[in-house]
Amino acid sequence: MTTSHCLLVHDGTFAAVGPSGDITGERGTHPHGLFARDARHLSRWQLTVDGSTPTVLVPATASGAAATAVLTPPASRAEAPALTVFREQRIAEGALVERLRLSSNRGTPCAALIALTVDADFADQFELRADHRWYEKPHAVRTRAARPDGIEFGYRRSEWHARTVVSARPEPDAVEETGSGARRLCWRLQLPPHGSAELALRVEAHPHGVPEPAAEAADVFPPAAADTPAVPEGWPGLAPACAQGLADLSGLRVAATGPDGEALRVPAAGAPWFLTLFGRHAAITSLFTLPSRPETAAATLLALAAAQATGEDQDRLAQPGKIVHELRHGELAYFGQVPYGRYFGSVDSTPLFLMLLGAHAEATGDDKLAHRLERHARAAVEWMFQYSGLSDHGYLMYQADEGGLANQSWKDSADAICHADGTPVRGVIRSAAAQGYAYDALRRTARLARTAWGDTAYADRLDDAATQLRRRFLADFWLPEQDFPALALDAAGRRADALGSDAGHLLWTGLLDQRHGETVGRRLLSDAFFSGWGLRTLAAGQEAYHPLSYHRGSVWPHDSAIAALGLARYGLHEEAARLTRGLLDMAARSGFRMPEVIAGYARAEHPEPVSYPDACWPQAWSAASPFALLTAATAAVTATATATATQN
């Protein structure tokens, strides 16, 4: 699984560079640049040696927040290159830090003219996407100011102000204009025989509205190997997958604040497009890692509670008690040109918040956080009943947001919720997975009401609602001819008959009774669903199926990990183990890093996982998936040991 760019990610800042370490200003699927808070703070960073673009001997390869590349000036067999450039780059403290070491290959002194062409366009990430949308920016002004040690770029639009500061040691011999707005930093370096010379470069991003550094915020994903949880025997791939997951999650932390303004670090959804807090992604990531990282769940709960809606705002789909879908900090969100500054277009972030709160109390045996967030939890429950449709229509429901997301469940692409023939479901949609989350949220919150809040009447109300939801679901969603649940119901209650992996979410949340759960679990391991690497989002053989569709046939590791947890919940441990081993085999093909998504081609057709072209990598809930697999594998080992002991 390779890409044309190298991604360095750390604490809410990332750089996407090409094979040489250059930044070209590329847009589209894989935009180049240094990014912080949804803005591109460096759009060009192009190295030349003696006026020529270097040849790449070793392409830039990332390891978390750092990357290295080896370059030489263009040469030939007849004339070997005079020097070699060793290029080291890393992200640290919101900056791109680079060290260029020029090593002479000759036994006589030589000189080299080094130049870096540098620019900062301050483009919002939404401008850089492949849809080529254009946004007006009235009265925006860009500035460039030379400094003794480099250059400073500025951007101002009304009260919006951002800066990028480029500095170097030694100071450049010249800072040249290029005619395009970019600047060229130049050095004439002298190299002794077989000696070397170095340049130390730093590019600091100063985004608009950056809060004070949260030094006191807990490091919720320490990547040290010693912190990797123990794995049961017989699962050799789990330990390295968990270790890589921790390293990726460490890089994906972003700053957030709690209800009292406390500084937090929470998991962002993924890079490059989603390096910010997403309610659904953060909750699922925290649920996966809860057994070994309860502090992550606590930070996520506090951040989501702080961003919870308290009133109605139709443009943002906000309603009292609703948990945020997405927080953005970019210029376009600030000026309201995109709705995602604080956007609530998610039907499932709210029940997932409740699931996480209940699960945290159960896992830690500590109800302090449940007490602190009781008001937020009750508001979230009331949102499910009063605003999302649970009281009046029996289900959580949504309809397309014309300015935002068409689908507001985890499969959020426009055509994801469909019939078997591929026809999208229109109008009001009741997605199956969201009903499972609602069921689990009601059950867990009822337990909190009994054990932590001392409100038996409220607990009874929620338990009764959960029981009724299960009864309705089995009557309304079940496809008797397929012996499988529908993907969704439309406004008239008609079943969307596409067979999808969302059924695994119903196992995870316990919405199905034992008989239906076992039927679904075994079906998910059929050849139509199980590719050999993981579960297809739509079963093969349906007209709607496409192996390279984002949500209609691709394989998502987190989706499959949810199913593995669900299979274990229903006692289908052999099926859970088979699915887990497929996912770990996939991870082993890419250094044990779980991709966001791969194509749905069968392992029997192609012996290697086929990359999905637009996948985020790293991505939080994929990075956390090995921890879910660890839970499922541990359950399988425990069940086997119990069965053996019983037989003896």
XYZ file of C-alpha atoms in Angstrom, residues 119-489:
371
model
C 5.585 30.081 -0.198
C 2.504 30.017 2.033
C -0.924 30.365 0.410
C -2.967 29.879 3.637
C -5.565 27.929 1.666
C -8.394 26.384 3.649
C -8.495 22.598 3.353
C -11.945 22.775 1.800
C -10.448 24.795 -1.088
C -7.919 22.077 -1.810
C -10.286 19.179 -2.315
C -10.777 17.489 -5.633
C -14.260 18.967 -6.161
C -12.636 22.269 -7.258
C -15.038 24.476 -5.350
C -14.241 28.171 -5.243
C -14.897 30.461 -2.297
C -14.905 34.239 -2.253
C -12.458 35.895 0.135
C -13.248 39.606 0.108
C -10.463 41.976 1.139
C -8.013 39.163 1.915
C -4.392 40.315 1.940
C -1.195 38.248 1.816
C 2.130 39.685 2.923
C 5.792 38.683 2.764
C 8.470 40.209 4.950
C 12.173 39.366 4.849
C 13.916 38.562 8.123
C 17.648 38.269 8.791
C 17.249 34.524 9.221
C 14.490 33.846 6.665
C 11.039 35.066 5.690
C 7.649 35.669 7.290
C 4.386 35.160 5.395
C 1.157 36.716 6.628
C -2.529 36.486 5.769
C -5.327 38.773 6.928
C -9.041 38.840 6.161
C -11.016 41.129 8.402
C -10.161 39.999 11.953
C -8.769 36.694 10.693
C -4.981 36.636 10.845
C -2.459 33.834 10.319
C 1.330 33.748 9.944
C 4.083 31.399 8.815
C 7.648 32.094 9.925
C 10.580 30.450 8.120
C 13.962 30.649 9.835
C 17.345 29.116 9.103
C 20.781 28.552 10.649
C 23.065 29.680 9.168
C 21.162 32.677 7.867
C 20.583 32.655 4.104
C 23.050 34.595 1.960
C 20.121 36.021 0.000
C 16.321 36.087 -0.040
C 15.190 36.482 -3.660
C 11.848 37.328 -5.208
C 10.622 34.874 -7.811
C 7.900 36.863 -9.551
C 5.180 34.504 -8.303
C 4.922 35.654 -4.697
C 7.187 32.878 -3.492
C 10.633 33.636 -2.101
C 13.899 31.835 -2.702
C 16.332 31.378 0.184
C 19.906 30.861 -1.037
C 23.157 29.649 0.535
C 26.643 29.182 -0.910
C 28.116 26.354 1.174
C 31.750 25.240 1.225
C 32.488 21.544 1.779
C 35.944 20.316 2.764
C 37.320 17.087 1.236
C 34.959 14.263 2.238
C 33.468 16.707 4.727
C 30.001 18.034 5.279
C 27.929 21.141 5.898
C 24.500 21.522 7.478
C 21.442 23.738 7.273
C 18.900 23.832 10.113
C 15.464 25.026 8.996
C 12.276 25.696 10.904
C 8.799 26.555 9.626
C 6.459 27.727 12.384
C 2.711 27.806 11.786
C 0.823 30.489 13.694
C -2.875 29.821 12.967
C -5.671 32.216 13.790
C -7.121 31.834 17.265
C -4.662 29.251 18.563
C -5.258 28.639 22.287
C -2.419 28.638 24.771
C -0.373 25.409 24.634
C -1.948 22.735 26.814
C 1.229 21.463 28.442
C -0.750 20.089 31.349
C -3.012 17.988 29.113
C -2.524 14.269 29.642
C -0.690 12.230 27.029
C -3.548 9.813 26.462
C -1.726 7.709 23.872
C 1.856 7.169 25.065
C 3.471 5.117 22.282
C 6.151 3.363 24.334
C 6.322 -0.370 23.737
C 6.136 -0.999 27.470
C 2.623 0.435 27.454
C 1.362 -2.007 24.834
C -1.170 -4.334 26.466
C -0.406 -8.014 26.891
C -1.910 -10.294 24.255
C -2.960 -13.931 24.614
C -0.812 -16.716 23.208
C -1.516 -17.769 19.654
C -2.035 -14.227 18.342
C 1.438 -13.106 17.191
C 0.166 -10.233 15.049
C -1.773 -8.513 17.799
C 1.155 -7.050 19.743
C 2.798 -5.250 16.793
C -0.607 -4.095 15.520
C -1.431 -2.607 18.932
C 2.010 -0.984 19.148
C 1.606 0.597 15.706
C -1.912 1.656 16.637
C -0.608 3.445 19.716
C 2.047 5.227 17.653
C -0.567 6.384 15.140
C -2.985 7.485 17.836
C -0.214 9.425 19.544
C 0.306 11.427 16.361
C -3.421 11.998 15.894
C -4.003 13.775 19.207
C -5.468 17.258 18.975
C -6.118 19.916 21.588
C -9.612 20.322 23.016
C -11.248 21.862 26.072
C -13.628 20.409 28.635
C -16.797 21.859 30.178
C -14.782 23.969 32.637
C -12.200 25.048 30.070
C -9.715 22.380 31.091
C -7.061 21.446 28.532
C -7.452 18.027 26.920
C -5.907 15.865 24.228
C -8.386 13.817 22.213
C -8.142 11.574 19.135
C -8.711 13.328 15.821
C -10.447 11.368 13.082
C -7.562 11.091 10.623
C -5.084 12.771 8.303
C -4.964 14.538 5.954
C -8.582 15.709 5.725
C -9.935 15.119 9.223
C -7.295 16.162 11.741
C -9.895 17.513 14.152
C -12.459 16.275 16.654
C -15.262 14.156 15.179
C -17.810 12.936 17.713
C -18.481 9.549 16.147
C -14.834 8.736 15.453
C -13.574 9.861 18.848
C -16.271 7.879 20.676
C -15.652 4.640 18.755
C -11.872 5.038 19.055
C -12.289 5.534 22.808
C -14.612 2.532 23.129
C -12.080 0.318 21.350
C -9.195 1.428 23.589
C -11.221 1.672 26.810
C -9.889 -1.521 28.486
C -6.303 -0.275 28.332
C -6.710 3.502 27.889
C -9.661 4.696 30.029
C -8.099 8.166 30.196
C -8.754 8.554 26.463
C -12.454 7.892 26.999
C -12.555 10.410 29.853
C -10.947 13.139 27.728
C -13.266 12.407 24.800
C -16.361 12.513 27.007
C -15.366 15.854 28.494
C -14.595 17.373 25.087
C -17.895 16.170 23.609
C -19.850 17.383 26.625
C -18.253 20.824 26.246
C -19.339 20.986 22.585
C -22.870 19.626 23.184
C -25.647 21.740 21.670
C -27.799 23.735 24.092
C -30.121 25.363 21.555
C -31.391 25.045 17.986
C -29.468 26.188 14.913
C -30.847 24.805 11.667
C -27.786 25.771 9.628
C -25.621 23.567 11.845
C -28.335 20.958 12.584
C -27.937 21.745 16.289
C -30.665 20.763 18.751
C -30.608 20.750 22.564
C -28.657 17.776 23.905
C -27.190 16.723 20.555
C -23.524 15.739 20.463
C -21.339 17.426 17.894
C -20.365 15.651 14.698
C -17.408 17.819 13.680
C -15.422 20.822 14.864
C -13.461 22.935 12.371
C -11.127 25.871 12.927
C -10.451 27.058 9.374
C -11.168 30.370 7.709
C -14.163 29.115 5.706
C -15.809 27.664 8.809
C -15.085 30.865 10.753
C -16.824 33.045 8.147
C -19.712 30.590 7.715
C -18.829 29.628 4.135
C -18.927 25.960 5.140
C -21.179 24.747 7.984
C -18.590 22.662 9.787
C -17.247 25.067 12.411
C -19.455 23.292 14.939
C -21.593 20.917 12.921
C -24.145 18.475 14.300
C -24.968 16.425 11.187
C -24.760 13.022 12.841
C -27.562 10.786 14.036
C -25.240 8.539 16.041
C -22.723 10.753 17.876
C -25.272 11.293 20.651
C -26.013 7.628 21.458
C -22.304 6.828 21.091
C -21.551 9.477 23.726
C -23.991 7.732 26.077
C -22.536 4.323 25.255
C -19.049 5.600 26.066
C -20.128 7.225 29.333
C -21.776 4.018 30.549
C -18.920 1.830 29.342
C -16.349 4.056 31.062
C -18.126 3.745 34.408
C -18.379 -0.033 34.021
C -14.761 -0.491 32.917
C -13.227 1.699 35.622
C -15.644 1.030 38.477
C -15.563 4.789 39.038
C -18.748 6.827 38.648
C -17.248 10.292 39.288
C -17.346 11.189 35.601
C -20.890 9.829 35.297
C -21.928 12.137 38.133
C -20.162 15.130 36.610
C -21.753 14.571 33.191
C -25.213 13.526 34.414
C -26.798 16.730 33.104
C -25.183 16.234 29.694
C -26.236 12.580 29.593
C -29.850 13.335 30.427
C -29.904 16.049 27.756
C -28.520 13.541 25.238
C -31.235 11.035 26.132
C -33.929 13.668 25.726
C -32.520 14.559 22.320
C -33.021 10.950 21.247
C -36.614 10.968 22.454
C -37.759 14.470 21.574
C -35.729 15.538 18.544
C -34.418 12.486 16.721
C -37.748 10.682 16.451
C -37.552 7.954 19.091
C -40.742 9.047 20.900
C -42.898 9.987 17.912
C -41.599 7.582 15.263
C -39.942 4.782 17.230
C -36.473 5.210 15.722
C -33.577 7.610 15.413
C -33.926 9.284 12.028
C -32.424 11.946 9.796
C -32.776 13.442 6.353
C -30.229 14.879 3.943
C -28.708 18.234 4.826
C -28.551 20.229 1.596
C -25.572 22.267 2.773
C -23.830 19.416 4.544
C -24.035 15.639 4.694
C -26.610 13.621 2.793
C -26.228 10.644 5.120
C -25.613 11.099 8.830
C -24.768 7.593 9.978
C -21.231 6.194 9.779
C -21.743 5.392 6.090
C -22.070 9.049 5.225
C -21.405 9.165 1.482
C -24.361 10.281 -0.616
C -25.185 6.859 -2.095
C -24.254 4.698 0.912
C -27.761 3.947 2.208
C -29.391 2.148 -0.682
C -31.505 -0.728 -1.921
C -29.985 -3.909 -3.318
C -30.350 -2.540 -6.849
C -28.296 0.522 -5.913
C -31.155 3.026 -5.665
C -30.361 5.439 -2.806
C -32.885 5.830 -0.004
C -34.323 9.341 -0.072
C -36.128 11.553 2.414
C -36.334 10.562 6.063
C -33.943 7.679 6.812
C -33.831 5.308 9.757
C -30.439 3.584 9.454
C -30.076 0.198 11.114
C -26.745 0.818 12.878
C -28.059 3.948 14.608
C -30.889 1.928 16.183
C -28.327 -0.440 17.662
C -26.454 2.485 19.186
C -29.714 3.860 20.584
C -30.528 0.504 22.169
C -27.123 0.188 23.829
C -27.218 3.843 24.927
C -30.587 3.311 26.630
C -29.405 0.166 28.412
C -26.134 1.674 29.618
C -27.732 4.922 30.740
C -30.409 2.966 32.618
C -27.609 1.214 34.529
C -26.045 4.581 35.337
C -29.392 5.864 36.565
C -29.707 2.901 38.918
C -26.147 2.643 40.172
C -24.799 6.205 40.060
C -27.709 8.614 39.991
C -30.144 6.787 42.258
C -33.078 7.346 39.875
C -34.896 4.030 39.546
C -37.926 5.495 37.791
C -35.744 7.013 35.075
C -33.855 3.718 34.719
C -37.131 1.827 34.294
C -38.246 4.279 31.617
C -35.040 3.782 29.623
C -35.036 -0.001 29.993
C -38.635 -0.151 28.815
C -37.786 2.042 25.822
C -34.894 -0.282 24.938
C -37.101 -3.366 25.161
C -39.705 -1.773 22.907
C -37.030 -0.669 20.425
C -35.729 -4.230 20.098
C -39.237 -5.559 19.549
C -40.024 -2.939 16.902
C -36.718 -3.411 15.138
C -37.126 -7.158 14.690
C -40.623 -6.614 13.320
C -39.830 -3.711 11.017
C -36.246 -4.246 9.801
C -36.033 -8.001 9.375
C -36.008 -9.253 5.765
C -37.637 -12.696 6.060
C -36.676 -13.740 2.531
C -33.027 -12.895 3.245
C -33.045 -13.828 6.945
C -31.072 -10.642 7.522
C -31.778 -7.069 8.673
C -32.440 -4.258 6.216
C -29.871 -1.508 5.883
C -32.487 1.151 6.678
C -36.144 2.136 6.552
